[in-house]
Tab-separated table of C-alpha atoms and ligand atoms in Angstrom:
chain	number	residue	atom	x	y	z
A	1	MET	CA	14.818	9.455	-9.660
A	2	TYR	CA	11.525	9.863	-11.495
A	3	LYS	CA	8.552	10.730	-9.301
A	4	ILE	CA	5.075	9.340	-9.965
A	5	LEU	CA	2.081	10.845	-8.182
A	6	THR	CA	-0.877	8.458	-7.917
A	7	HIS	CA	-4.576	9.080	-7.338
A	8	ASN	CA	-7.161	6.329	-6.661
A	9	LYS	CA	-6.513	2.692	-5.957
A	10	ILE	CA	-4.080	1.533	-8.631
A	11	SER	CA	-3.302	-2.190	-8.945
A	12	VAL	CA	0.047	-3.122	-7.383
A	13	LYS	CA	0.801	-5.224	-10.447
A	14	GLY	CA	1.101	-1.949	-12.356
A	15	LEU	CA	2.877	-0.033	-9.598
A	16	ASP	CA	5.454	-2.840	-9.326
A	17	LYS	CA	6.549	-2.061	-12.890
A	18	PHE	CA	8.285	1.071	-11.569
A	19	SER	CA	11.652	-0.182	-10.297
A	20	ARG	CA	12.376	1.285	-6.883
A	21	ASP	CA	15.917	2.272	-7.831
A	22	LYS	CA	14.645	4.628	-10.543
A	23	TYR	CA	11.161	5.597	-9.355
A	24	GLU	CA	9.488	7.062	-6.311
A	25	VAL	CA	5.748	6.337	-6.397
A	26	ALA	CA	3.360	7.878	-3.864
A	27	SER	CA	-0.070	9.451	-3.430
A	28	GLU	CA	1.623	12.551	-2.033
A	29	ILE	CA	4.854	13.683	-3.623
A	30	GLY	CA	6.489	17.003	-4.533
A	31	HIS	CA	7.540	17.866	-8.135
A	32	PRO	CA	6.106	14.767	-9.827
A	33	ASP	CA	7.270	13.880	-13.343
A	34	ALA	CA	4.035	12.047	-14.049
A	35	ILE	CA	0.576	11.419	-12.614
A	36	MET	CA	-1.168	8.043	-12.681
A	37	LEU	CA	-4.882	7.946	-11.903
A	38	ARG	CA	-8.257	6.367	-12.525
A	39	SER	CA	-11.467	8.436	-12.123
A	40	HIS	CA	-10.019	11.178	-9.868
A	41	LYS	CA	-11.093	14.570	-11.250
A	42	LEU	CA	-7.948	16.556	-12.134
A	43	THR	CA	-8.110	20.340	-12.394
A	44	PRO	CA	-5.478	22.316	-14.350
A	45	GLU	CA	-4.261	23.851	-11.058
A	46	ALA	CA	-3.612	20.409	-9.602
A	47	ILE	CA	-1.107	19.584	-12.359
A	48	ALA	CA	2.320	20.776	-11.185
A	49	ASP	CA	4.640	22.430	-13.720
A	50	SER	CA	7.033	19.496	-13.292
A	51	VAL	CA	4.480	17.047	-14.769
A	52	THR	CA	5.332	15.822	-18.287
A	53	ALA	CA	2.755	13.018	-18.570
A	54	ILE	CA	-0.561	11.805	-17.159
A	55	GLY	CA	-1.609	8.163	-17.372
A	56	ARG	CA	-5.309	7.307	-17.093
A	57	ALA	CA	-5.552	3.674	-16.000
A	58	GLY	CA	-8.759	3.281	-17.979
A	59	ALA	CA	-10.452	4.411	-21.183
A	60	GLY	CA	-12.372	7.663	-20.551
A	61	VAL	CA	-10.302	10.847	-20.103
A	62	ASN	CA	-13.164	13.206	-19.286
A	63	ASN	CA	-11.722	13.640	-15.748
A	64	ILE	CA	-8.533	15.181	-17.191
A	65	PRO	CA	-8.284	18.717	-18.668
A	66	VAL	CA	-6.828	17.381	-21.934
A	67	ASP	CA	-6.861	20.681	-23.904
A	68	ASP	CA	-5.023	22.438	-21.107
A	69	CYS	CA	-2.491	19.585	-20.970
A	70	THR	CA	-1.888	19.813	-24.725
A	71	GLU	CA	-1.194	23.544	-24.479
A	72	ARG	CA	1.241	22.908	-21.648
A	73	GLY	CA	2.951	20.023	-23.430
A	74	VAL	CA	1.699	17.366	-21.023
A	75	VAL	CA	1.175	14.013	-22.756
A	76	VAL	CA	-2.049	12.263	-21.693
A	77	PHE	CA	-2.152	8.477	-22.035
A	78	ASN	CA	-5.029	6.047	-21.636
A	79	ALA	CA	-5.312	2.256	-21.707
A	80	PRO	CA	-7.479	1.421	-24.720
A	81	GLY	CA	-9.286	-1.888	-24.438
A	82	ALA	CA	-7.629	-2.883	-21.143
A	83	ASN	CA	-10.926	-2.944	-19.233
A	84	ALA	CA	-13.246	-3.704	-22.166
A	85	ASN	CA	-14.062	-7.288	-21.175
A	86	ALA	CA	-14.974	-6.251	-17.624
A	87	VAL	CA	-17.402	-3.611	-18.918
A	88	LYS	CA	-18.867	-6.006	-21.477
A	89	GLU	CA	-19.644	-8.540	-18.746
A	90	LEU	CA	-21.464	-5.927	-16.645
A	91	VAL	CA	-23.418	-4.728	-19.678
A	92	ILE	CA	-24.573	-8.302	-20.271
A	93	ALA	CA	-25.607	-8.455	-16.586
A	94	GLY	CA	-27.558	-5.218	-17.216
A	95	LEU	CA	-29.255	-6.760	-20.253
A	96	LEU	CA	-30.249	-9.844	-18.257
A	97	LEU	CA	-31.491	-7.738	-15.314
A	98	SER	CA	-33.647	-5.661	-17.630
A	99	GLY	CA	-35.072	-8.628	-19.526
A	100	ARG	CA	-36.742	-10.020	-16.392
A	101	ASP	CA	-37.442	-8.596	-12.931
A	102	ILE	CA	-34.616	-10.596	-11.350
A	103	LEU	CA	-33.874	-7.953	-8.712
A	104	GLY	CA	-37.589	-7.671	-7.761
A	105	GLY	CA	-37.819	-11.459	-7.431
A	106	ILE	CA	-34.736	-11.691	-5.216
A	107	LYS	CA	-36.028	-8.849	-3.018
A	108	TYR	CA	-39.405	-10.643	-2.710
A	109	VAL	CA	-37.827	-13.857	-1.408
A	110	LYS	CA	-35.444	-11.974	0.879
A	111	GLU	CA	-38.198	-9.809	2.425
A	112	GLU	CA	-41.144	-12.227	2.526
A	113	GLY	CA	-39.256	-15.472	3.165
A	114	PRO	CA	-37.740	-15.145	6.639
A	115	GLY	CA	-39.619	-17.138	9.328
A	116	LEU	CA	-41.567	-19.333	6.846
A	117	THR	CA	-41.472	-23.138	6.841
A	118	GLU	CA	-40.325	-25.006	3.719
A	119	ASP	CA	-43.965	-25.539	2.639
A	120	GLU	CA	-44.902	-21.913	3.244
A	121	LEU	CA	-41.808	-20.750	1.371
A	122	HIS	CA	-42.700	-23.012	-1.552
A	123	LYS	CA	-46.240	-21.535	-1.656
A	124	LEU	CA	-44.858	-18.000	-1.455
A	125	VAL	CA	-42.543	-18.687	-4.367
A	126	GLU	CA	-45.145	-20.328	-6.610
A	127	ASN	CA	-47.818	-17.716	-5.856
A	128	GLY	CA	-45.508	-14.729	-6.217
A	129	LYS	CA	-43.330	-15.612	-9.183
A	130	LYS	CA	-45.802	-14.400	-11.803
A	131	GLN	CA	-45.003	-10.812	-10.769
A	132	TYR	CA	-41.346	-11.201	-11.708
A	133	GLY	CA	-41.393	-12.778	-15.144
A	134	GLY	CA	-40.106	-11.205	-18.322
A	135	ALA	CA	-39.060	-11.908	-21.855
A	136	GLU	CA	-36.065	-13.579	-23.442
A	137	LEU	CA	-33.256	-11.663	-25.092
A	138	ALA	CA	-32.989	-14.115	-27.997
A	139	GLY	CA	-34.813	-12.758	-31.020
A	140	LYS	CA	-34.784	-9.166	-29.725
A	141	THR	CA	-32.814	-6.364	-31.353
A	142	LEU	CA	-29.819	-4.796	-29.643
A	143	GLY	CA	-28.577	-1.422	-30.928
A	144	VAL	CA	-24.949	-0.639	-30.052
A	145	VAL	CA	-23.783	2.978	-30.299
A	146	GLY	CA	-19.973	3.096	-30.542
A	147	LEU	CA	-18.246	-0.024	-31.853
A	148	GLY	CA	-14.801	0.401	-30.271
A	149	ALA	CA	-13.192	-1.883	-27.692
A	150	ILE	CA	-16.314	-2.328	-25.521
A	151	GLY	CA	-19.086	-1.852	-28.088
A	152	SER	CA	-17.631	-4.505	-30.406
A	153	LEU	CA	-17.507	-7.065	-27.544
A	154	VAL	CA	-21.076	-6.206	-26.499
A	155	ALA	CA	-22.233	-6.575	-30.120
A	156	GLU	CA	-20.462	-9.926	-30.408
A	157	THR	CA	-22.032	-11.214	-27.175
A	158	GLY	CA	-25.468	-9.971	-28.267
A	159	LEU	CA	-25.122	-12.147	-31.378
A	160	MET	CA	-24.108	-15.122	-29.202
A	161	LEU	CA	-27.259	-14.591	-27.121
A	162	GLY	CA	-29.323	-14.925	-30.304
A	163	MET	CA	-30.098	-11.219	-30.618
A	164	LYS	CA	-30.199	-9.263	-33.848
A	165	VAL	CA	-27.491	-6.597	-33.508
A	166	LEU	CA	-27.440	-3.138	-35.094
A	167	GLY	CA	-24.365	-0.917	-34.802
A	168	LEU	CA	-23.613	2.770	-35.299
A	169	ASP	CA	-20.145	4.328	-35.278
A	170	PRO	CA	-19.408	7.165	-37.678
A	171	ALA	CA	-15.729	7.265	-36.661
A	172	LEU	CA	-15.001	3.519	-36.592
A	173	SER	CA	-11.255	2.823	-36.831
A	174	VAL	CA	-9.999	0.319	-39.402
A	175	GLU	CA	-8.715	-1.888	-36.564
A	176	ALA	CA	-12.141	-1.869	-34.858
A	177	ALA	CA	-13.858	-2.604	-38.174
A	178	TRP	CA	-11.672	-5.719	-38.613
A	179	ARG	CA	-12.712	-6.922	-35.130
A	180	LEU	CA	-16.401	-6.583	-35.835
A	181	SER	CA	-18.577	-9.494	-36.879
A	182	ARG	CA	-20.181	-9.216	-40.316
A	183	ASP	CA	-23.462	-10.101	-38.637
A	184	VAL	CA	-23.588	-6.684	-36.973
A	185	GLU	CA	-25.839	-4.648	-39.232
A	186	ARG	CA	-24.609	-1.078	-39.698
A	187	VAL	CA	-27.136	1.737	-39.441
A	188	GLU	CA	-26.532	5.304	-40.571
A	189	ASN	CA	-28.129	7.378	-37.845
A	190	MET	CA	-29.387	7.378	-34.263
A	191	GLN	CA	-33.041	7.732	-35.235
A	192	THR	CA	-32.946	4.472	-37.216
A	193	LEU	CA	-31.017	2.653	-34.483
A	194	LEU	CA	-33.401	3.792	-31.713
A	195	SER	CA	-36.559	3.099	-33.666
A	196	LYS	CA	-35.521	-0.491	-34.488
A	197	SER	CA	-33.920	-1.570	-31.177
A	198	ASP	CA	-35.506	-3.239	-28.148
A	199	TYR	CA	-32.281	-2.613	-26.206
A	200	VAL	CA	-29.841	0.255	-26.857
A	201	SER	CA	-26.348	0.256	-25.346
A	202	LEU	CA	-24.056	3.324	-25.388
A	203	HIS	CA	-20.287	2.771	-25.796
A	204	LEU	CA	-18.783	6.061	-26.862
A	205	PRO	CA	-16.787	8.829	-25.162
A	206	VAL	CA	-18.180	12.111	-23.870
A	207	LEU	CA	-16.980	14.754	-26.321
A	208	GLU	CA	-18.437	18.135	-27.260
A	209	ALA	CA	-20.234	16.338	-30.112
A	210	THR	CA	-21.669	13.552	-27.932
A	211	ARG	CA	-22.647	15.448	-24.761
A	212	ASN	CA	-26.421	15.032	-24.261
A	213	LEU	CA	-26.505	12.756	-27.310
A	214	ILE	CA	-29.749	11.244	-26.010
A	215	ASN	CA	-31.768	14.464	-25.815
A	216	LYS	CA	-35.483	15.226	-25.761
A	217	GLU	CA	-35.810	15.167	-29.531
A	218	LEU	CA	-34.062	11.801	-29.876
A	219	THR	CA	-36.089	10.149	-27.119
A	220	GLU	CA	-39.062	10.489	-29.520
A	221	SER	CA	-37.313	7.927	-31.738
A	222	PHE	CA	-37.136	5.160	-29.086
A	223	LYS	CA	-39.152	2.075	-30.002
A	224	PRO	CA	-41.974	2.050	-27.417
A	225	GLY	CA	-41.077	-0.097	-24.412
A	226	SER	CA	-37.354	-0.235	-25.157
A	227	VAL	CA	-34.472	-0.292	-22.675
A	228	LEU	CA	-31.460	2.051	-22.600
A	229	LEU	CA	-28.153	0.868	-21.113
A	230	ASN	CA	-25.499	3.461	-20.315
A	231	PHE	CA	-22.169	2.088	-19.143
A	232	SER	CA	-20.255	4.962	-20.730
A	233	ARG	CA	-20.905	8.281	-18.958
A	234	GLU	CA	-23.872	10.169	-17.455
A	235	LYS	CA	-23.199	13.232	-19.623
A	236	LEU	CA	-24.161	11.321	-22.778
A	237	VAL	CA	-27.814	11.561	-21.767
A	238	ASP	CA	-30.131	14.441	-20.900
A	239	THR	CA	-31.462	13.269	-17.534
A	240	GLN	CA	-34.726	15.255	-17.742
A	241	ALA	CA	-35.455	13.897	-21.213
A	242	LEU	CA	-34.970	10.336	-19.905
A	243	VAL	CA	-37.242	10.953	-16.916
A	244	ALA	CA	-39.965	12.118	-19.347
A	245	ALA	CA	-39.376	9.129	-21.655
A	246	LEU	CA	-39.685	6.736	-18.689
A	247	ASP	CA	-42.788	8.513	-17.369
A	248	SER	CA	-44.492	8.250	-20.756
A	249	GLY	CA	-43.548	4.567	-21.134
A	250	LYS	CA	-41.589	5.307	-24.305
A	251	LEU	CA	-38.644	3.818	-22.420
A	252	ARG	CA	-39.405	0.757	-20.302
A	253	SER	CA	-36.181	0.893	-18.335
A	254	TYR	CA	-32.832	2.698	-17.928
A	255	ILE	CA	-29.778	0.758	-16.707
A	256	SER	CA	-26.772	2.887	-15.854
A	257	ASP	CA	-23.333	2.673	-14.276
A	258	PHE	CA	-23.483	6.408	-13.451
A	259	PRO	CA	-26.170	7.175	-10.826
A	260	MET	CA	-28.101	10.446	-10.927
A	261	PRO	CA	-30.332	11.717	-8.080
A	262	GLU	CA	-33.318	12.106	-10.438
A	263	PHE	CA	-33.497	8.327	-10.880
A	264	LEU	CA	-33.172	7.275	-7.242
A	265	GLY	CA	-36.214	5.355	-6.014
A	266	ARG	CA	-37.541	4.637	-9.514
A	267	LYS	CA	-38.545	1.021	-10.111
A	268	ASP	CA	-37.805	1.317	-13.811
A	269	VAL	CA	-34.179	2.379	-13.310
A	270	ILE	CA	-31.202	0.290	-12.158
A	271	GLN	CA	-28.196	2.322	-11.102
A	272	MET	CA	-24.821	0.713	-10.419
A	273	PRO	CA	-21.953	2.498	-8.660
A	274	HIS	CA	-19.519	2.858	-11.632
A	275	LEU	CA	-18.590	-0.819	-11.416
A	276	GLY	CA	-17.819	-1.441	-15.089
A	277	ALA	CA	-14.035	-1.641	-14.760
A	278	SER	CA	-13.937	-2.887	-11.179
A	279	THR	CA	-12.546	-6.359	-11.669
A	280	ALA	CA	-9.110	-7.502	-10.547
A	281	GLU	CA	-8.234	-8.355	-14.150
A	282	ALA	CA	-9.252	-4.979	-15.605
A	283	GLU	CA	-7.531	-3.037	-12.826
A	284	GLU	CA	-4.331	-5.000	-13.435
A	285	ASN	CA	-4.485	-4.713	-17.224
A	286	CYS	CA	-5.032	-0.950	-17.062
A	287	ALA	CA	-2.327	-0.308	-14.455
A	288	ILE	CA	0.258	-2.448	-16.279
A	289	MET	CA	-0.489	-0.847	-19.648
A	290	ILE	CA	-0.237	2.678	-18.235
A	291	ALA	CA	2.905	1.953	-16.223
A	292	ASP	CA	4.621	0.520	-19.343
A	293	GLN	CA	3.609	3.550	-21.396
A	294	LEU	CA	4.762	6.046	-18.753
A	295	ILE	CA	8.101	4.259	-18.309
A	296	ASP	CA	8.789	4.222	-22.061
A	297	PHE	CA	7.875	7.906	-22.260
A	298	LEU	CA	9.906	9.035	-19.260
A	299	GLU	CA	12.975	6.938	-20.092
A	300	ASN	CA	12.924	6.949	-23.913
A	301	GLY	CA	10.497	9.701	-24.912
A	302	ASN	CA	8.390	7.169	-26.872
A	303	ILE	CA	4.632	7.750	-27.003
A	304	LYS	CA	2.016	5.000	-27.345
A	305	ASN	CA	-1.713	5.361	-26.736
A	306	SER	CA	-1.828	9.081	-26.092
A	307	VAL	CA	-5.108	10.929	-26.543
A	308	ASN	CA	-3.432	14.258	-27.365
A	309	PHE	CA	0.014	13.477	-28.850
A	310	PRO	CA	1.015	11.459	-31.919
A	311	ASN	CA	2.261	7.900	-31.500
A	312	THR	CA	6.039	8.302	-31.709
A	313	SER	CA	8.688	5.647	-31.353
A	314	LEU	CA	12.383	5.576	-32.235
A	315	GLU	CA	15.020	2.897	-31.606
A	316	ARG	CA	17.854	4.416	-29.599
A	317	SER	CA	21.029	5.394	-31.464
A	318	GLY	CA	23.683	7.987	-30.683
A	319	LEU	CA	24.680	8.803	-27.125
A	320	CYS	CA	21.880	10.961	-25.912
A	321	ARG	CA	18.275	11.732	-26.791
A	322	LEU	CA	16.410	15.029	-26.816
A	323	ALA	CA	12.595	15.047	-26.525
A	324	ILE	CA	11.193	18.349	-27.732
A	325	ILE	CA	7.577	19.506	-27.893
A	326	ASN	CA	6.718	22.510	-30.026
A	327	LYS	CA	3.776	24.256	-31.612
A	328	ASN	CA	2.948	22.768	-34.998
A	329	VAL	CA	4.002	25.829	-37.033
A	330	PRO	CA	6.522	26.180	-39.910
A	331	LYS	CA	10.289	26.478	-39.432
A	332	MET	CA	10.423	24.968	-35.922
A	333	LEU	CA	12.501	21.920	-36.819
A	334	GLY	CA	14.921	24.049	-38.851
A	335	GLN	CA	15.510	26.335	-35.866
A	336	ILE	CA	16.044	23.415	-33.477
A	337	LEU	CA	18.483	21.677	-35.836
A	338	SER	CA	20.365	24.903	-36.387
A	339	VAL	CA	20.945	25.255	-32.600
A	340	LEU	CA	22.400	21.718	-32.672
A	341	ALA	CA	24.546	22.500	-35.736
A	342	ASP	CA	25.903	25.669	-34.099
A	343	ARG	CA	27.067	23.490	-31.204
A	344	ASP	CA	28.658	20.888	-33.507
A	345	GLN	CA	26.110	18.296	-32.419
A	346	ASN	CA	25.706	15.598	-35.030
A	347	VAL	CA	22.217	14.034	-35.291
A	348	ALA	CA	22.404	10.219	-35.306
A	349	ASP	CA	18.687	9.706	-35.910
A	350	MET	CA	15.460	11.588	-35.419
A	351	ILE	CA	11.687	11.515	-35.785
A	352	ASN	CA	9.248	14.397	-36.049
A	353	LYS	CA	5.489	13.844	-35.713
A	354	SER	CA	2.564	16.189	-35.397
A	355	ARG	CA	-1.049	15.990	-34.222
A	356	GLY	CA	-3.320	19.006	-34.474
A	357	GLU	CA	-1.591	22.016	-32.999
A	358	ILE	CA	1.302	20.112	-31.476
A	359	ALA	CA	4.540	18.601	-32.845
A	360	TYR	CA	6.915	16.198	-31.140
A	361	ASN	CA	10.567	15.442	-31.922
A	362	LEU	CA	12.929	12.758	-30.719
A	363	ILE	CA	16.482	13.631	-31.734
A	364	ASP	CA	19.378	11.280	-30.979
A	365	ILE	CA	22.673	13.150	-30.815
A	366	GLU	CA	26.206	11.806	-30.766
A	367	ARG	CA	27.675	13.770	-27.856
A	368	GLU	CA	26.556	14.782	-24.356
A	369	PRO	CA	24.587	18.035	-24.564
A	370	THR	CA	26.837	21.000	-23.803
A	371	ASN	CA	25.858	23.464	-21.058
A	372	GLY	CA	22.922	25.637	-21.960
A	373	LEU	CA	21.782	23.514	-24.966
A	374	ILE	CA	18.382	22.687	-23.524
A	375	ASP	CA	17.818	26.286	-22.417
A	376	GLU	CA	18.729	27.550	-25.877
A	377	ILE	CA	16.213	25.162	-27.475
A	378	LYS	CA	13.538	26.121	-24.937
A	379	ALA	CA	14.138	29.801	-25.785
A	380	ILE	CA	13.045	29.275	-29.423
A	381	ASP	CA	9.648	30.876	-29.913
A	382	GLY	CA	7.095	28.032	-30.223
A	383	VAL	CA	9.060	25.426	-28.258
A	384	ILE	CA	6.889	24.240	-25.338
A	385	SER	CA	9.319	21.903	-23.614
A	386	ALA	CA	12.655	20.183	-24.119
A	387	ARG	CA	14.334	17.504	-22.053
A	388	VAL	CA	17.185	15.036	-22.241
A	389	VAL	CA	16.066	11.407	-21.954
B	401	LIG	N1	-18.381	1.926	-16.824
B	401	LIG	C1	-17.062	1.929	-16.804
B	401	LIG	O1	-16.428	1.673	-15.794
B	401	LIG	C2	-16.316	2.227	-18.064
B	401	LIG	C3	-15.103	1.550	-18.324
B	401	LIG	C4	-14.441	1.791	-19.512
B	401	LIG	C5	-14.944	2.718	-20.416
B	401	LIG	N2	-16.091	3.385	-20.111
B	401	LIG	C6	-16.654	4.367	-21.062
B	401	LIG	O2	-16.897	3.700	-22.284
B	401	LIG	C7	-16.465	4.506	-23.367
B	401	LIG	C8	-16.066	3.626	-24.529
B	401	LIG	O3	-14.930	2.858	-24.163
B	401	LIG	P1	-14.117	2.002	-25.242
B	401	LIG	O4	-13.002	1.363	-24.510
B	401	LIG	O5	-15.035	1.164	-26.054
B	401	LIG	O6	-13.546	3.176	-26.172
B	401	LIG	P2	-13.114	3.109	-27.684
B	401	LIG	O7	-12.351	4.364	-27.947
B	401	LIG	O8	-12.462	1.812	-28.004
B	401	LIG	O9	-14.501	3.160	-28.499
B	401	LIG	C9	-15.303	4.288	-28.575
B	401	LIG	C10	-15.981	4.273	-29.922
B	401	LIG	O10	-16.956	5.318	-29.945
B	401	LIG	C11	-17.002	5.786	-31.279
B	401	LIG	N3	-17.704	7.059	-31.371
B	401	LIG	C12	-17.220	8.305	-31.169
B	401	LIG	N4	-18.199	9.218	-31.380
B	401	LIG	C13	-19.311	8.522	-31.742
B	401	LIG	C14	-20.646	8.885	-32.075
B	401	LIG	N5	-21.043	10.157	-32.112
B	401	LIG	N6	-21.527	7.896	-32.369
B	401	LIG	C15	-21.151	6.594	-32.333
B	401	LIG	N7	-19.903	6.195	-32.029
B	401	LIG	C16	-18.995	7.144	-31.735
B	401	LIG	C17	-15.524	5.836	-31.696
B	401	LIG	O11	-15.379	5.907	-33.099
B	401	LIG	C18	-15.007	4.547	-31.085
B	401	LIG	O12	-15.045	3.488	-32.016
B	401	LIG	C19	-15.299	5.323	-22.778
B	401	LIG	O13	-15.123	6.543	-23.443
B	401	LIG	C20	-15.710	5.521	-21.338
B	401	LIG	O14	-16.428	6.733	-21.224
B	401	LIG	C21	-16.779	3.145	-18.968
B	402	LIG	O1	-11.182	3.245	-13.119
B	402	LIG	C1	-12.357	2.925	-13.002
B	402	LIG	O2	-12.822	2.302	-12.063
B	402	LIG	C2	-13.348	3.287	-14.102
B	402	LIG	C3	-12.728	3.439	-15.452
B	402	LIG	C4	-13.695	3.715	-16.574
B	402	LIG	O3	-14.650	4.647	-16.274
B	402	LIG	C5	-12.954	4.055	-17.827
B	402	LIG	O4	-13.320	5.010	-18.498
B	402	LIG	O5	-12.030	3.300	-18.165
């Protein structure tokens, strides 16, 4: 039986992928083989030694200690693109809410309306509505930072709304580039994007290089009166720098899915409670994608959509498969194969892939492993883990 430890509310459509005759799935379980979670913050200590894989039913992996996992040979998966449409739709809601004072207008009717007759309500509406007007999005410029799964959809929708769209992504994948409309104008740096955009939307991960991306110096580049939308992560922005930019009027408004205490009570900030991926469809898509990936890894050793291991896939041949993780240093494969040769184990097929400091091998052998084979492989200096799948 494989054991899957879950954190957060994971869609049953995904959990149902684990057949009950092979898997035990629970939010409390001893010696788990894998962990499946959403935004739960995982510490290295909370990852049991038995864990071989972690599946993030979402995009961002900043709640997982990925470097520590890599060192320990724990494969971390995410679900690229599975919640992108849900986030895009909320970003468009954010754009619309910032274009006009829709929330202020609704509050006005809700607070001032009760107890009034139809005539009085009509007067209230017609007298008060001038306070809640705004401007149209069509004809304005939208700057999108990060043109991956979400950013490309936001850019596309911006074009459909009649906006001019600028995009910046220094690490754009070939696949993402194919998805992108030619009408998205590429810019080379943040300063240019900020200075030309009426609305700026962030769609990139928090990495060492992107932490506090929007800092004090960069806020100087905002086009006066522009709006910043952050549906990615709070750590991409320097909160104090944004407060100053809002106070000075350099920024007209900040719309975020990641509330910070400094912004509470401000009329020029809209904070949502991390709702981007909270749709039934996105929750299902993410849970199904992660469950499929975990099952293929646990049962076949195959890796798809890992953030720290190479994509690795091998059709099964032979009788038995070994999945071995080792440090990416010379002579490892030779030593592993020589242990197999010493035990008269013929290799039917194999694949060896590396990513950064880590290497991964799937080796199909023609006989059942003899006693002590796995321990002998694990004893090779540089081997991190070895298992029969
Ligand atoms: N609000 C939510 O609920 C929610 C849901 C999903 C994702 N997210 C956040 O959105 C982020 C993006 O998600 P995605 O699915 O589009 O990911 P993605 O991996 O498809 O796209 C991210 C893009 O950012 C680009 N990028 C990296 N560094 C950059 C930089 N310095 N400048 C510009 N671009 C850069 C990458 O090249 C990539 O194309 C996630 O990392 C996550 O933090 C939030
Ligand atoms: O699981 C969620 O609700 C949020 C997920 C989101 O932040 C992500 O990075 O995919």
